[in-house]
PDB file of C-alpha atoms in Angstrom:
ATOM      1  CA  MET A   1     118.661 139.810 156.651  1.00 45.00           C
ATOM      2  CA  GLU A   2     115.905 137.519 155.358  1.00 59.00           C
ATOM      3  CA  GLU A   3     112.808 137.675 157.531  1.00 77.00           C
ATOM      4  CA  LYS A   4     112.251 134.565 159.637  1.00 89.00           C
ATOM      5  CA  THR A   5     108.483 135.094 159.898  1.00 89.00           C
ATOM      6  CA  CYS A   6     105.830 137.093 158.084  1.00 87.00           C
ATOM      7  CA  GLY A   7     102.915 136.525 160.459  1.00 91.00           C
ATOM      8  CA  ASP A   8     101.805 135.311 163.875  1.00 96.00           C
ATOM      9  CA  LEU A   9     102.413 131.752 165.071  1.00 98.00           C
ATOM     10  CA  ILE A  10     101.580 129.848 168.258  1.00 98.00           C
ATOM     11  CA  ILE A  11     103.792 126.774 168.523  1.00 98.00           C
ATOM     12  CA  ILE A  12     102.912 124.289 171.284  1.00 98.00           C
ATOM     13  CA  GLY A  13     105.092 121.520 172.700  1.00 98.00           C
ATOM     14  CA  GLY A  14     102.166 119.088 172.835  1.00 98.00           C
ATOM     15  CA  ALA A  15      99.854 117.877 175.624  1.00 98.00           C
ATOM     16  CA  GLU A  16      98.464 121.359 176.215  1.00 98.00           C
ATOM     17  CA  ASP A  17      96.055 121.636 179.144  1.00 98.00           C
ATOM     18  CA  LYS A  18      92.563 120.889 177.795  1.00 98.00           C
ATOM     19  CA  LYS A  19      90.666 120.519 181.092  1.00 96.00           C
ATOM     20  CA  GLY A  20      92.040 123.018 183.621  1.00 97.00           C
ATOM     21  CA  ASP A  21      92.904 126.675 183.048  1.00 97.00           C
ATOM     22  CA  LYS A  22      93.562 126.044 179.320  1.00 98.00           C
ATOM     23  CA  VAL A  23      96.059 128.927 179.271  1.00 98.00           C
ATOM     24  CA  ILE A  24      97.408 128.163 175.800  1.00 98.00           C
ATOM     25  CA  LEU A  25      94.063 127.442 174.158  1.00 98.00           C
ATOM     26  CA  LYS A  26      92.604 130.611 175.711  1.00 98.00           C
ATOM     27  CA  GLU A  27      95.535 132.594 174.262  1.00 98.00           C
ATOM     28  CA  ILE A  28      94.452 131.458 170.792  1.00 98.00           C
ATOM     29  CA  CYS A  29      90.861 132.538 171.448  1.00 98.00           C
ATOM     30  CA  ASN A  30      91.938 135.909 172.845  1.00 97.00           C
ATOM     31  CA  ARG A  31      93.507 136.803 169.499  1.00 97.00           C
ATOM     32  CA  ILE A  32      90.296 136.542 167.481  1.00 97.00           C
ATOM     33  CA  ASP A  33      86.703 137.751 167.485  1.00 98.00           C
ATOM     34  CA  LYS A  34      85.047 134.638 168.885  1.00 98.00           C
ATOM     35  CA  ASP A  35      81.647 135.619 167.474  1.00 98.00           C
ATOM     36  CA  LYS A  36      82.773 136.234 163.896  1.00 98.00           C
ATOM     37  CA  ASP A  37      86.172 134.660 163.137  1.00 98.00           C
ATOM     38  CA  GLU A  38      86.598 131.104 161.850  1.00 98.00           C
ATOM     39  CA  VAL A  39      88.861 128.538 163.549  1.00 98.00           C
ATOM     40  CA  VAL A  40      89.888 125.650 161.291  1.00 98.00           C
ATOM     41  CA  ILE A  41      91.119 122.454 162.980  1.00 98.00           C
ATOM     42  CA  ALA A  42      93.586 120.705 160.635  1.00 98.00           C
ATOM     43  CA  THR A  43      93.744 117.007 161.556  1.00 98.00           C
ATOM     44  CA  VAL A  44      96.092 116.170 158.660  1.00 98.00           C
ATOM     45  CA  ALA A  45      98.785 114.643 160.899  1.00 97.00           C
ATOM     46  CA  SER A  46      96.486 112.332 162.808  1.00 97.00           C
ATOM     47  CA  GLY A  47      95.580 108.697 162.283  1.00 95.00           C
ATOM     48  CA  ILE A  48      92.341 109.381 164.218  1.00 96.00           C
ATOM     49  CA  PRO A  49      91.229 112.644 162.560  1.00 97.00           C
ATOM     50  CA  ASP A  50      87.516 112.341 163.361  1.00 96.00           C
ATOM     51  CA  GLU A  51      88.148 111.791 167.065  1.00 97.00           C
ATOM     52  CA  LEU A  52      90.636 114.666 167.331  1.00 97.00           C
ATOM     53  CA  GLY A  53      88.413 116.962 165.320  1.00 97.00           C
ATOM     54  CA  ARG A  54      85.478 116.339 167.655  1.00 97.00           C
ATOM     55  CA  GLU A  55      87.661 116.862 170.742  1.00 98.00           C
ATOM     56  CA  TYR A  56      89.040 120.229 169.635  1.00 98.00           C
ATOM     57  CA  ARG A  57      85.675 121.390 168.282  1.00 98.00           C
ATOM     58  CA  GLU A  58      84.153 120.788 171.718  1.00 98.00           C
ATOM     59  CA  ILE A  59      87.019 122.569 173.486  1.00 98.00           C
ATOM     60  CA  PHE A  60      86.875 125.683 171.299  1.00 98.00           C
ATOM     61  CA  THR A  61      83.062 125.723 171.444  1.00 98.00           C
ATOM     62  CA  ASN A  62      83.246 125.697 175.253  1.00 98.00           C
ATOM     63  CA  LEU A  63      85.728 128.591 175.059  1.00 98.00           C
ATOM     64  CA  GLY A  64      83.142 130.619 173.183  1.00 98.00           C
ATOM     65  CA  VAL A  65      84.216 130.267 169.534  1.00 98.00           C
ATOM     66  CA  LYS A  66      81.119 130.295 167.338  1.00 98.00           C
ATOM     67  CA  ASN A  67      82.586 129.293 163.958  1.00 98.00           C
ATOM     68  CA  ILE A  68      84.685 126.098 163.880  1.00 98.00           C
ATOM     69  CA  SER A  69      85.461 123.897 160.872  1.00 98.00           C
ATOM     70  CA  ILE A  70      87.459 120.680 160.479  1.00 98.00           C
ATOM     71  CA  LEU A  71      90.002 120.375 157.674  1.00 97.00           C
ATOM     72  CA  ASN A  72      90.280 116.620 157.149  1.00 89.00           C
ATOM     73  CA  VAL A  73      92.852 115.768 154.496  1.00 97.00           C
ATOM     74  CA  VAL A  74      93.292 111.985 154.324  1.00 96.00           C
ATOM     75  CA  GLU A  75      94.705 111.696 150.790  1.00 97.00           C
ATOM     76  CA  ARG A  76      96.603 114.126 148.548  1.00 97.00           C
ATOM     77  CA  LYS A  77      93.576 114.526 146.316  1.00 97.00           C
ATOM     78  CA  ASP A  78      91.760 116.118 149.279  1.00 98.00           C
ATOM     79  CA  ALA A  79      94.340 118.935 149.238  1.00 98.00           C
ATOM     80  CA  PHE A  80      93.128 119.984 145.774  1.00 98.00           C
ATOM     81  CA  GLU A  81      89.437 120.096 146.727  1.00 97.00           C
ATOM     82  CA  LYS A  82      87.926 123.563 146.311  1.00 97.00           C
ATOM     83  CA  ALA A  83      85.890 123.200 149.520  1.00 97.00           C
ATOM     84  CA  ASN A  84      89.071 122.672 151.552  1.00 98.00           C
ATOM     85  CA  VAL A  85      90.815 125.602 149.853  1.00 98.00           C
ATOM     86  CA  ASN A  86      87.801 127.783 150.675  1.00 97.00           C
ATOM     87  CA  LEU A  87      87.987 126.711 154.334  1.00 97.00           C
ATOM     88  CA  ILE A  88      91.514 128.092 154.601  1.00 98.00           C
ATOM     89  CA  ASN A  89      90.567 131.218 152.683  1.00 96.00           C
ATOM     90  CA  LYS A  90      88.052 132.249 155.333  1.00 97.00           C
ATOM     91  CA  ALA A  91      90.045 131.087 158.382  1.00 98.00           C
ATOM     92  CA  SER A  92      91.384 133.454 161.035  1.00 98.00           C
ATOM     93  CA  VAL A  93      93.145 130.584 162.831  1.00 98.00           C
ATOM     94  CA  VAL A  94      94.432 127.294 161.422  1.00 98.00           C
ATOM     95  CA  PHE A  95      95.233 124.783 164.175  1.00 98.00           C
ATOM     96  CA  PHE A  96      97.381 121.748 163.274  1.00 98.00           C
ATOM     97  CA  THR A  97      96.858 118.854 165.683  1.00 98.00           C
ATOM     98  CA  GLY A  98      99.434 116.241 166.659  1.00 97.00           C
ATOM     99  CA  GLY A  99     100.207 112.964 164.915  1.00 97.00           C
ATOM    100  CA  ASP A 100     102.893 112.371 162.280  1.00 97.00           C
ATOM    101  CA  GLN A 101     104.532 115.502 160.849  1.00 97.00           C
ATOM    102  CA  LEU A 102     105.543 113.694 157.646  1.00 97.00           C
ATOM    103  CA  ARG A 103     101.855 113.153 156.908  1.00 97.00           C
ATOM    104  CA  ILE A 104     101.379 116.920 156.866  1.00 98.00           C
ATOM    105  CA  THR A 105     104.178 117.692 154.429  1.00 97.00           C
ATOM    106  CA  SER A 106     103.629 114.668 152.190  1.00 97.00           C
ATOM    107  CA  LEU A 107      99.890 115.303 151.865  1.00 98.00           C
ATOM    108  CA  LEU A 108     100.044 119.107 151.511  1.00 98.00           C
ATOM    109  CA  GLY A 109     103.350 119.840 149.763  1.00 96.00           C
ATOM    110  CA  GLY A 110     102.914 121.282 146.271  1.00 96.00           C
ATOM    111  CA  THR A 111      99.095 121.324 146.426  1.00 98.00           C
ATOM    112  CA  SER A 112      96.502 124.063 145.995  1.00 97.00           C
ATOM    113  CA  LEU A 113      95.857 123.861 149.735  1.00 98.00           C
ATOM    114  CA  TYR A 114      99.494 124.454 150.622  1.00 98.00           C
ATOM    115  CA  LYS A 115      99.625 127.478 148.312  1.00 98.00           C
ATOM    116  CA  ILE A 116      96.543 129.050 149.882  1.00 98.00           C
ATOM    117  CA  MET A 117      97.924 128.353 153.369  1.00 98.00           C
ATOM    118  CA  ARG A 118     101.055 130.322 152.546  1.00 96.00           C
ATOM    119  CA  GLU A 119      98.944 133.153 151.159  1.00 97.00           C
ATOM    120  CA  SER A 120      96.595 133.235 154.146  1.00 97.00           C
ATOM    121  CA  TYR A 121      99.524 133.247 156.578  1.00 97.00           C
ATOM    122  CA  GLU A 122     101.047 136.225 154.780  1.00 95.00           C
ATOM    123  CA  LYS A 123      97.676 138.013 154.954  1.00 96.00           C
ATOM    124  CA  GLY A 124      97.386 137.628 158.728  1.00 96.00           C
ATOM    125  CA  CYS A 125      95.841 134.230 159.479  1.00 98.00           C
ATOM    126  CA  ILE A 126      97.269 132.884 162.762  1.00 98.00           C
ATOM    127  CA  TYR A 127      98.835 129.433 162.412  1.00 98.00           C
ATOM    128  CA  VAL A 128      98.957 127.175 165.463  1.00 98.00           C
ATOM    129  CA  GLY A 129     100.576 123.762 165.805  1.00 98.00           C
ATOM    130  CA  THR A 130     100.819 121.299 168.679  1.00 98.00           C
ATOM    131  CA  SER A 131     103.206 118.313 168.893  1.00 98.00           C
ATOM    132  CA  ALA A 132     103.750 117.158 165.278  1.00 97.00           C
ATOM    133  CA  GLY A 133     101.923 120.316 164.222  1.00 98.00           C
ATOM    134  CA  ALA A 134     104.646 122.296 166.014  1.00 98.00           C
ATOM    135  CA  SER A 135     107.597 120.549 164.373  1.00 97.00           C
ATOM    136  CA  VAL A 136     106.164 121.127 160.894  1.00 98.00           C
ATOM    137  CA  MET A 137     106.057 124.931 161.291  1.00 98.00           C
ATOM    138  CA  SER A 138     109.751 125.390 160.457  1.00 97.00           C
ATOM    139  CA  ASP A 139     111.487 125.047 157.111  1.00 94.00           C
ATOM    140  CA  THR A 140     113.532 122.084 158.425  1.00 95.00           C
ATOM    141  CA  MET A 141     111.877 119.623 160.809  1.00 97.00           C
ATOM    142  CA  ILE A 142     112.985 116.665 162.880  1.00 96.00           C
ATOM    143  CA  VAL A 143     111.219 113.485 161.787  1.00 95.00           C
ATOM    144  CA  THR A 144     112.847 110.873 164.034  1.00 93.00           C
ATOM    145  CA  GLY A 145     115.907 110.507 166.232  1.00 93.00           C
ATOM    146  CA  PRO A 146     117.040 108.794 169.437  1.00 89.00           C
ATOM    147  CA  GLU A 147     115.322 109.996 172.597  1.00 91.00           C
ATOM    148  CA  ASP A 148     116.613 110.063 176.162  1.00 89.00           C
ATOM    149  CA  ASP A 149     120.155 109.219 175.069  1.00 88.00           C
ATOM    150  CA  SER A 150     123.515 110.913 174.585  1.00 91.00           C
ATOM    151  CA  PRO A 151     123.796 112.705 171.233  1.00 93.00           C
ATOM    152  CA  ARG A 152     125.358 110.589 168.496  1.00 92.00           C
ATOM    153  CA  LYS A 153     126.639 111.609 165.095  1.00 86.00           C
ATOM    154  CA  CYS A 154     124.252 111.381 162.123  1.00 81.00           C
ATOM    155  CA  THR A 155     121.447 109.575 163.949  1.00 83.00           C
ATOM    156  CA  LEU A 156     118.828 112.186 163.120  1.00 92.00           C
ATOM    157  CA  LYS A 157     116.310 112.093 160.286  1.00 94.00           C
ATOM    158  CA  MET A 158     115.203 115.526 159.084  1.00 96.00           C
ATOM    159  CA  ALA A 159     112.960 116.726 156.259  1.00 96.00           C
ATOM    160  CA  PRO A 160     111.559 119.999 154.893  1.00 96.00           C
ATOM    161  CA  GLY A 161     108.644 121.446 156.887  1.00 97.00           C
ATOM    162  CA  LEU A 162     105.975 123.985 155.937  1.00 97.00           C
ATOM    163  CA  GLY A 163     108.431 126.878 156.228  1.00 96.00           C
ATOM    164  CA  LEU A 164     106.188 129.289 158.164  1.00 97.00           C
ATOM    165  CA  ILE A 165     109.173 130.130 160.387  1.00 97.00           C
ATOM    166  CA  LYS A 166     112.643 130.027 158.893  1.00 96.00           C
ATOM    167  CA  ASP A 167     116.120 129.169 160.173  1.00 97.00           C
ATOM    168  CA  VAL A 168     114.956 127.213 163.214  1.00 97.00           C
ATOM    169  CA  ILE A 169     114.412 123.563 164.161  1.00 97.00           C
ATOM    170  CA  ILE A 170     111.563 122.930 166.598  1.00 98.00           C
ATOM    171  CA  ASP A 171     111.272 119.878 168.839  1.00 98.00           C
ATOM    172  CA  GLN A 172     108.322 119.145 171.127  1.00 98.00           C
ATOM    173  CA  HIS A 173     107.497 117.024 174.229  1.00 98.00           C
ATOM    174  CA  PHE A 174     111.028 118.178 174.983  1.00 98.00           C
ATOM    175  CA  ALA A 175     111.955 117.499 178.627  1.00 97.00           C
ATOM    176  CA  GLN A 176     109.280 114.818 178.943  1.00 97.00           C
ATOM    177  CA  ARG A 177     110.889 112.644 176.236  1.00 97.00           C
ATOM    178  CA  GLY A 178     114.519 113.578 176.845  1.00 96.00           C
ATOM    179  CA  ARG A 179     115.078 115.140 173.429  1.00 97.00           C
ATOM    180  CA  ILE A 180     118.014 117.439 174.229  1.00 96.00           C
ATOM    181  CA  GLY A 181     120.473 115.023 172.580  1.00 95.00           C
ATOM    182  CA  ARG A 182     118.714 114.907 169.243  1.00 95.00           C
ATOM    183  CA  LEU A 183     118.277 118.688 169.093  1.00 96.00           C
ATOM    184  CA  LEU A 184     122.006 119.109 169.771  1.00 96.00           C
ATOM    185  CA  VAL A 185     122.723 116.800 166.828  1.00 95.00           C
ATOM    186  CA  GLY A 186     120.396 118.863 164.647  1.00 96.00           C
ATOM    187  CA  ILE A 187     122.224 122.074 165.510  1.00 97.00           C
ATOM    188  CA  ALA A 188     125.674 120.481 165.161  1.00 96.00           C
ATOM    189  CA  GLU A 189     124.682 119.486 161.623  1.00 94.00           C
ATOM    190  CA  ASN A 190     123.080 122.896 160.912  1.00 95.00           C
ATOM    191  CA  PRO A 191     124.865 125.461 163.098  1.00 97.00           C
ATOM    192  CA  GLN A 192     123.455 128.407 161.153  1.00 96.00           C
ATOM    193  CA  ILE A 193     119.946 127.758 162.503  1.00 96.00           C
ATOM    194  CA  ILE A 194     118.486 127.974 166.012  1.00 98.00           C
ATOM    195  CA  GLY A 195     117.136 124.954 167.898  1.00 98.00           C
ATOM    196  CA  ILE A 196     113.969 125.421 169.954  1.00 98.00           C
ATOM    197  CA  GLY A 197     112.844 122.677 172.336  1.00 98.00           C
ATOM    198  CA  ILE A 198     109.369 123.164 173.818  1.00 98.00           C
ATOM    199  CA  ASP A 199     108.045 121.284 176.851  1.00 98.00           C
ATOM    200  CA  GLU A 200     104.536 119.882 177.066  1.00 98.00           C
ATOM    201  CA  ASP A 201     101.786 122.364 178.023  1.00 98.00           C
ATOM    202  CA  THR A 202     104.130 125.146 176.897  1.00 98.00           C
ATOM    203  CA  ALA A 203     104.108 127.321 173.801  1.00 98.00           C
ATOM    204  CA  ILE A 204     105.923 130.129 172.071  1.00 98.00           C
ATOM    205  CA  VAL A 205     103.846 132.994 170.682  1.00 98.00           C
ATOM    206  CA  VAL A 206     105.808 134.340 167.705  1.00 98.00           C
ATOM    207  CA  ASN A 207     105.116 137.727 166.107  1.00 97.00           C
ATOM    208  CA  ASN A 208     105.942 138.973 162.612  1.00 95.00           C
ATOM    209  CA  LYS A 209     109.223 140.466 163.872  1.00 95.00           C
ATOM    210  CA  ALA A 210     110.464 136.975 164.824  1.00 96.00           C
ATOM    211  CA  GLN A 211     110.225 137.706 168.537  1.00 97.00           C
ATOM    212  CA  PHE A 212     108.500 135.205 170.788  1.00 98.00           C
ATOM    213  CA  LYS A 213     107.057 135.023 174.291  1.00 98.00           C
ATOM    214  CA  VAL A 214     106.751 131.834 176.353  1.00 98.00           C
ATOM    215  CA  ILE A 215     103.368 130.821 177.800  1.00 98.00           C
ATOM    216  CA  GLY A 216     102.280 127.714 179.687  1.00 98.00           C
ATOM    217  CA  SER A 217     103.632 125.666 182.566  1.00 98.00           C
ATOM    218  CA  GLY A 218     106.982 124.364 181.273  1.00 98.00           C
ATOM    219  CA  ALA A 219     110.245 125.585 179.768  1.00 98.00           C
ATOM    220  CA  VAL A 220     111.554 126.452 176.321  1.00 98.00           C
ATOM    221  CA  TYR A 221     115.174 125.676 175.442  1.00 98.00           C
ATOM    222  CA  VAL A 222     116.922 127.764 172.778  1.00 98.00           C
ATOM    223  CA  ILE A 223     120.139 126.296 171.356  1.00 98.00           C
ATOM    224  CA  ASP A 224     122.458 128.572 169.375  1.00 98.00           C
ATOM    225  CA  GLY A 225     125.290 126.909 167.451  1.00 98.00           C
ATOM    226  CA  SER A 226     126.591 129.979 165.625  1.00 97.00           C
ATOM    227  CA  GLU A 227     129.746 130.089 167.742  1.00 97.00           C
ATOM    228  CA  ILE A 228     130.538 126.360 167.698  1.00 98.00           C
ATOM    229  CA  SER A 229     134.305 126.023 167.538  1.00 97.00           C
ATOM    230  CA  LYS A 230     134.612 122.280 166.922  1.00 97.00           C
ATOM    231  CA  THR A 231     132.469 119.194 166.291  1.00 96.00           C
ATOM    232  CA  ASN A 232     133.140 115.646 165.084  1.00 95.00           C
ATOM    233  CA  VAL A 233     130.015 115.560 162.869  1.00 92.00           C
ATOM    234  CA  SER A 234     130.528 113.396 159.790  1.00 87.00           C
ATOM    235  CA  GLU A 235     128.953 110.415 158.044  1.00 80.00           C
ATOM    236  CA  GLN A 236     131.761 108.149 159.214  1.00 84.00           C
ATOM    237  CA  ASN A 237     131.209 106.128 162.412  1.00 86.00           C
ATOM    238  CA  GLN A 238     127.671 107.436 162.661  1.00 82.00           C
ATOM    239  CA  ASP A 239     126.911 105.946 166.075  1.00 84.00           C
ATOM    240  CA  GLU A 240     129.836 107.635 167.826  1.00 93.00           C
ATOM    241  CA  ILE A 241     129.062 110.087 170.612  1.00 95.00           C
ATOM    242  CA  LEU A 242     128.814 113.643 169.312  1.00 95.00           C
ATOM    243  CA  SER A 243     131.557 116.023 170.417  1.00 96.00           C
ATOM    244  CA  ILE A 244     130.620 119.709 170.283  1.00 96.00           C
ATOM    245  CA  PHE A 245     132.464 122.745 171.708  1.00 98.00           C
ATOM    246  CA  ASN A 246     131.227 126.237 172.562  1.00 98.00           C
ATOM    247  CA  ILE A 247     127.496 125.805 172.024  1.00 98.00           C
ATOM    248  CA  LYS A 248     125.113 128.226 173.737  1.00 98.00           C
ATOM    249  CA  MET A 249     121.792 127.405 175.411  1.00 98.00           C
ATOM    250  CA  HIS A 250     119.114 129.606 176.974  1.00 98.00           C
ATOM    251  CA  VAL A 251     116.303 128.256 179.172  1.00 98.00           C
ATOM    252  CA  LEU A 252     113.137 130.348 179.187  1.00 98.00           C
ATOM    253  CA  ARG A 253     109.974 130.142 181.281  1.00 98.00           C
ATOM    254  CA  ARG A 254     106.547 131.788 181.234  1.00 98.00           C
ATOM    255  CA  ASP A 255     106.631 135.438 180.063  1.00 98.00           C
ATOM    256  CA  ASP A 256     110.304 135.274 179.039  1.00 98.00           C
ATOM    257  CA  LYS A 257     110.969 136.580 175.536  1.00 98.00           C
ATOM    258  CA  PHE A 258     113.474 135.870 172.771  1.00 98.00           C
ATOM    259  CA  ASP A 259     114.481 137.717 169.603  1.00 98.00           C
ATOM    260  CA  LEU A 260     115.321 135.203 166.874  1.00 97.00           C
ATOM    261  CA  ASN A 261     116.928 137.772 164.586  1.00 96.00           C
ATOM    262  CA  ARG A 262     119.275 139.076 167.278  1.00 97.00           C
ATOM    263  CA  ARG A 263     119.613 135.625 168.908  1.00 97.00           C
ATOM    264  CA  THR A 264     119.107 137.225 172.320  1.00 98.00           C
ATOM    265  CA  PRO A 265     116.669 136.633 175.202  1.00 98.00           C
TER     266      PRO A 265
END
């Protein structure tokens, strides 16, 4: 069986608590030496990178992290800059902020920076993503699709992600934006992979054995389509309601665990 992960990931459903107990952000800090290790804030997805960079720098500084850098890639040429490559080389944590996940893949794909990110991940750097930064962690990501609506055939736009975790689709802001329908469509179209919907202020902490634990205040929804017996998925009549039989869903809360290889909670 091909390994789904080769390192540690923290994948956040967006809108993590930044002012109260900061459970998720503290989890990141607890995994590093706050005096010595480098946290790199990657604002690639954002249209307001300077503002987001300042916000997260302040948060991690207040949590005791001494070494914080901002990776600000605005154009593809920035992803070939040696200074940016060196930032990733010395990072212990790379934190992708929210924004537009297509910005991440279109700006980083095929660049020197993307190559060094893959290498650093394999060597033990922890990769973290929130909101758009969460969706981009998988090898296939949802770009757009109807929210808060019944699932309809072929209404989902997907694209390749960064591929740090394989054979899953991740969706974020899940219950808050009513995204169950679009994740069901994604799994109906790709029943060999697992769908993971993550609520706001909720995260999965994934280890190198492709097992994860839930942290935060919300729920995580795991959709398994491997035993689907019938669907009406096709390119014809694309706006028809999706019909799907024998699909399995697990709902997990704080401290619940899931094994992605065995597909079992």
